[in-house]
Amino acid sequence: MVDDEPDIRATVKEILEDEGYSVSVAESAAAAREARRQQRPDVVLLDIWMPGVDGISLLREWGERGGLPGPVIMMSGHGTIETAVEATRLGAWDFVEKPISLAKLLLTIERALEAGRLRRENEGLKSRLPAPAEPIGSSVAMQSLRAQLDKLATHDTGVLIQGEAGTGKEMLARWLHERSARRSGPFVTVAPGSITSEHVAKALFGTEDGGSVEYGLIEQAKGGTLFLDEVAELDQELQQRLSSVLDRRAVLRCGGSEAIATDVRVIAATAQDLEALVREGRFREELYYQLKVVPLAVPPLRERAEDIPELLRYHADFFAARDKLPYRNFPVAAQNRLRHYAWPGNLRELRNLVQRLLILGSSPDVALDEVENALGSLGPTVPAPEAPRAERGDFGVDFSLPLREAREQFERAYLLHQLAAAGGSVGKLAKAVGMERTHLYRKLKDLGVDAKATARDEAS
């Protein structure tokens, strides 16, 4: 609450705290700037007429310097229609007249909080596949996974979800969040591989420059859950800074001089072997153990083939309802073929396949030849017998090298071979080797493989 009148500040603060709110007060624009720097408020009550910088000018300043800190409710004892219109144009959420009606103030704050929550949900959940009531599958592996999730949902501890690309790690993190005590708070996803390296720190920790403050994703997750998708993509410096945040429960913004307390549950996920990366010095040991308070292993789809029929029915129902597609049944022959498919893309590939078959098909039942055509050349149904050495190729790995360097030699040769087979297409390469495209681009860059040059060579 920002107001230059001490009696009003004290009275409103006392009333709101009696209602269960945590309230910070500021007597001027300067004090309000400092309060905003120290924490990200859910709602701001801002008086218009104050000595020095008035509320409208402060509202405009916030809008120009990193955005408004939250829904802003303007207050005034002698406002005009023009003033209210100007405040609304600058982003104010509502307008309350003095003397303040307690009933109206409480209702306005309640609605502002709800509006802020809905905005965060809309920003975070657009175009996402909603999490089912619980992870799907009756296999022993899924029964064990559900039992672990049920236990973790009642705790506030950090979780490290490990599993291959496409196994639904973010869906599990959302499921945990929705059943935790933090479910009314935001669920914020951080995907380092999708953010340019020079912007990751600012996006994650926020920035501070004089009076300008931009809240990072960690602060935006206040009171909720921060999901770190493929945490292995963080570089060493960011790993160290994140470790400090988890240790101190406070975040230091880029350009800031004082750490800001934070309240967030961290759920991390990776498709890589973090323990091996720690041994190789590519992932900080302290961060590894901070994230791995409780490890959760997600089985790949090929290891729970008995769940395929249930997954096919669920996704056929989902796409029929969401996209208004005609529902199609998967007969036993189609189910059996898909049960014996290797699923290199896991759940993500299955969802894509079901959606494609519903779009392209016209009959009530999915025919076996449709399944074969949809699968195409994505991968073998069962592991192929080992090829003779001459067919496998001589990769020229120097066995005198340390393990890490020898592995990089092999990986580079392997990816060059697969990239050539894919005609220089990174998209086809990602499917062939079963890797996320963003992770694959990073791997190719680390190994010095120029995909564009390979594509030109193939074309010529």
Short mmCIF file of C-alpha atoms in Angstrom, two decimals, residues 24 32 36 41 66 69 77 121 160 163 178 190 218 300 356 368 370-371 374 379 382 386 396 414:
data_model
loop_
_atom_site.label_atom_id
_atom_site.label_comp_id
_atom_site.label_asym_id
_atom_site.label_seq_id
_atom_site.Cartn_x
_atom_site.Cartn_y
_atom_site.Cartn_z
CA SER A 24 3.90 -3.75 3.18
CA ALA A 32 7.34 2.32 -3.05
CA ARG A 36 8.92 -3.17 -5.16
CA PRO A 41 3.59 -7.88 -4.61
CA GLY A 66 9.83 -3.61 -16.61
CA PRO A 69 4.42 -5.27 -10.28
CA GLY A 77 -10.28 11.18 -2.24
CA GLU A 121 -2.47 -19.53 -15.56
CA LEU A 160 14.59 -34.48 -9.60
CA GLY A 163 13.73 -39.95 -17.84
CA GLU A 178 -1.76 -29.41 -8.53
CA VAL A 190 12.19 -22.65 -17.15
CA ILE A 218 12.18 -17.52 -9.87
CA PRO A 300 10.34 -45.10 -21.14
CA ARG A 356 -2.39 -37.66 -37.03
CA LEU A 368 -3.17 -51.75 -39.56
CA GLU A 370 -2.63 -46.80 -41.57
CA VAL A 371 -0.50 -47.48 -38.52
CA ALA A 374 2.11 -43.39 -39.92
CA GLY A 379 12.50 -46.79 -35.94
CA VAL A 382 12.48 -54.61 -31.81
CA GLU A 386 24.15 -56.43 -34.36
CA GLY A 396 38.51 -44.44 -35.27
CA TYR A 414 28.06 -41.13 -34.74
#
